[in-house]
Amino acid sequence: MGFIMDGIGAEAYDRSYTDRELLKRIVGYFRAHLRVMGGVAIMVLLNSLMEAAFPILIAWGLNRIEARQGGNIWTQSWWLIGAIFLSGALAWTFNFVRQRYTARTVGDVVLALRKDAFDAVLARDMSFYDEFSSGRIVSRVTSDTQDFSNVVTLTLNLMSQLLQVVIIVGVLFTINVQLTLIALVIAPITVAAALAFRRIARHTTTQARRVLAEVNANVQESITGIAI
């Protein structure tokens, strides 16, 4: 079964970084956009609050309606319907603002990252390209930086989901502590599975990037060799 984890070997210029080193370098690129990212963080928080308020409002409203037997149900629930629609509309608005400014900021960061990568490529001497295909280098500059953009977007979505979980768990503790603790029993298992999957995903993603670079290199060499 070892062949499942096999793949194209690392290039001689590949480097290995720890999570702390990677985070430090990423923060360096976002340092010029701290004000915008602060606004994005606020939007993430507000969006999480509105998303978490949706199920909480439904549960609380249904309990109140059930406690008040008799009477017109529409009279008792019109405010609940309005609150649910309002929370949904605000959640959509906050998410729209977050995605808009995130897309602009990440685009600027990816542009700076590509410029730095391109400058590093130009700093190499000609003997470097005798050993490594230019198609692979171009793939690293373009495709890999685009994947970085996707990672930042997914990270912000993960932060929003985690905030929702924290808010809902806090509300659950106010309802029933014992049932909440029972529900949280699977949390360590979920975290352990996520950490184990991270190692596999990192290895698989790295291999996918190398395969894509190899394909681009072959395409580039094939097209370059076509005589016109």
XYZ file of C-alpha atoms in Angstrom:
228
model
C 0.000 0.000 0.000
C 3.031 2.259 0.079
C 2.470 3.355 -3.496
C -0.606 5.301 -2.392
C 1.558 7.855 -0.587
C 4.293 7.865 -3.244
C 4.643 10.664 -5.765
C 7.029 12.944 -7.567
C 10.080 13.779 -5.492
C 10.814 17.261 -4.222
C 12.820 19.659 -6.331
C 16.301 20.618 -5.191
C 15.120 24.184 -4.540
C 12.165 23.108 -2.398
C 12.303 24.159 1.237
C 10.541 22.891 4.337
C 8.982 25.372 6.752
C 7.371 24.903 10.127
C 3.852 26.186 10.755
C 5.272 29.065 12.801
C 7.624 30.123 10.021
C 4.853 29.983 7.433
C 2.495 31.979 9.641
C 5.177 34.605 10.223
C 5.767 35.028 6.494
C 2.040 35.177 5.742
C 1.482 37.836 8.425
C 4.280 39.843 6.850
C 2.368 40.017 3.572
C -0.856 41.055 5.327
C 0.818 43.684 7.515
C 0.144 46.382 4.917
C -3.588 45.568 5.049
C -4.117 45.448 8.813
C -6.937 48.011 8.799
C -8.913 46.180 6.122
C -8.309 42.808 7.758
C -9.489 44.280 11.060
C -12.751 45.218 9.347
C -12.944 41.726 7.875
C -12.492 40.248 11.358
C -15.389 42.371 12.630
C -17.554 41.189 9.731
C -16.633 37.580 10.520
C -17.697 38.092 14.132
C -20.983 39.795 13.219
C -21.778 37.178 10.587
C -21.144 34.404 13.109
C -23.444 36.100 15.612
C -26.262 36.361 13.076
C -25.784 32.797 11.837
C -25.834 31.498 15.408
C -28.863 33.636 16.245
C -30.925 31.903 13.543
C -31.396 28.495 15.282
C -31.466 30.131 18.709
C -34.360 32.397 17.718
C -36.305 29.487 16.257
C -35.866 27.339 19.380
C -36.680 30.177 21.772
C -39.713 31.303 19.774
C -41.171 27.804 19.488
C -40.804 27.287 23.228
C -42.692 30.524 23.924
C -45.462 29.635 21.476
C -45.798 26.179 23.015
C -45.971 27.660 26.500
C -48.836 29.953 25.451
C -51.601 27.557 24.540
C -54.517 29.072 22.669
C -54.811 32.382 20.893
C -53.907 33.341 17.354
C -50.603 31.747 16.380
C -49.827 34.526 13.889
C -50.232 37.153 16.587
C -47.780 35.274 18.772
C -45.207 34.523 16.077
C -45.088 37.546 13.749
C -42.200 39.049 15.695
C -40.360 35.713 15.535
C -40.712 35.554 11.755
C -39.478 39.134 11.460
C -36.497 38.459 13.728
C -35.538 35.364 11.722
C -35.720 37.255 8.429
C -33.733 40.132 9.938
C -30.992 37.835 11.234
C -30.781 36.108 7.850
C -30.587 39.424 5.988
C -27.910 40.781 8.319
C -25.916 37.552 8.058
C -26.013 37.787 4.252
C -24.978 41.464 4.369
C -22.067 40.882 6.735
C -20.917 37.896 4.688
C -21.098 39.932 1.464
C -18.994 42.736 2.931
C -16.497 40.217 4.307
C -16.103 38.397 1.008
C -15.798 41.630 -0.964
C -12.978 43.090 1.111
C -11.353 39.692 1.545
C -11.223 39.197 -2.217
C -9.594 42.604 -2.720
C -7.053 42.141 0.060
C -6.143 38.586 -0.877
C -5.801 39.674 -4.505
C -3.307 42.378 -3.488
C -1.394 39.911 -1.309
C -1.244 37.315 -4.083
C 0.003 40.014 -6.464
C 2.795 40.923 -4.036
C 3.594 37.251 -3.549
C 3.822 36.683 -7.294
C 6.058 39.721 -7.717
C 8.426 38.424 -5.044
C 8.409 34.966 -6.608
C 9.062 36.433 -10.055
C 11.921 38.546 -8.707
C 13.398 35.422 -7.137
C 13.091 33.616 -10.480
C 14.879 36.433 -12.314
C 17.642 36.432 -9.707
C 18.662 32.891 -10.711
C 21.521 32.424 -13.134
C 21.197 30.589 -16.446
C 22.637 27.354 -15.058
C 19.558 27.061 -12.837
C 17.323 26.725 -15.921
C 19.649 24.139 -17.406
C 18.732 21.922 -14.463
C 15.080 22.864 -13.926
C 12.392 23.332 -16.554
C 10.980 26.828 -16.932
C 7.488 25.327 -17.195
C 7.735 24.033 -13.640
C 8.895 27.407 -12.389
C 6.013 29.211 -14.094
C 3.575 26.716 -12.573
C 4.969 27.416 -9.114
C 4.625 31.168 -9.587
C 1.044 31.060 -10.903
C -0.785 27.952 -9.683
C 0.768 27.721 -6.222
C 0.074 31.363 -5.422
C -3.545 30.894 -6.492
C -3.814 27.992 -4.053
C -2.566 30.334 -1.345
C -5.538 32.584 -2.096
C -7.907 29.633 -1.669
C -6.285 28.713 1.645
C -6.819 32.213 3.062
C -10.487 32.185 2.034
C -11.063 28.745 3.547
C -9.320 29.827 6.754
C -11.673 32.783 7.176
C -14.664 30.502 6.596
C -13.298 28.103 9.217
C -12.919 30.935 11.724
C -16.521 31.951 11.116
C -17.735 28.386 11.671
C -15.700 28.037 14.869
C -17.159 31.267 16.241
C -20.660 29.959 15.537
C -19.856 26.754 17.405
C -18.518 28.695 20.403
C -21.628 30.892 20.547
C -24.049 27.978 20.238
C -22.160 25.921 22.834
C -22.307 28.876 25.217
C -26.079 29.053 24.776
C -26.393 25.287 25.255
C -24.589 25.539 28.598
C -27.272 27.957 29.794
C -29.967 25.443 28.835
C -28.563 22.132 30.116
C -24.970 21.651 31.242
C -25.084 17.847 31.336
C -26.436 17.427 27.811
C -23.950 19.985 26.501
C -21.032 18.078 28.034
C -22.323 14.862 26.485
C -22.496 16.567 23.095
C -18.912 17.816 23.520
C -17.530 14.332 24.177
C -16.877 13.848 20.462
C -14.977 17.153 20.197
C -11.518 15.673 21.037
C -12.097 12.885 18.520
C -13.025 15.419 15.851
C -9.954 17.559 16.579
C -7.641 14.533 16.510
C -9.106 13.385 13.194
C -8.693 16.888 11.735
C -5.043 17.068 12.810
C -4.352 13.634 11.341
C -6.065 14.609 8.108
C -3.987 17.793 7.949
C -0.766 15.816 7.561
C -2.257 13.666 4.811
C -3.794 16.684 3.078
C -0.519 18.628 3.173
C 1.408 15.725 1.623
C -1.275 15.100 -1.002
C -1.560 18.775 -1.922
C 2.200 19.091 -2.269
C 2.278 16.091 -4.576
C -0.591 17.542 -6.618
C 1.332 20.809 -7.065
C 4.407 18.908 -8.215
C 2.390 16.828 -10.677
C 0.793 19.979 -12.089
C 4.227 21.555 -12.440
C 5.454 18.454 -14.274
C 2.472 18.552 -16.658
C 2.984 22.256 -17.362
C 6.677 21.632 -17.972
C 5.913 18.891 -20.503
C 3.337 21.065 -22.267
C 5.743 24.003 -22.389
C 8.576 21.901 -23.783
C 6.291 20.242 -26.344
C 4.920 23.548 -27.622
C 8.372 25.136 -27.669
C 9.687 22.281 -29.774
C 7.024 22.678 -32.476
C 8.589 24.075 -35.614
C 6.616 26.697 -37.515
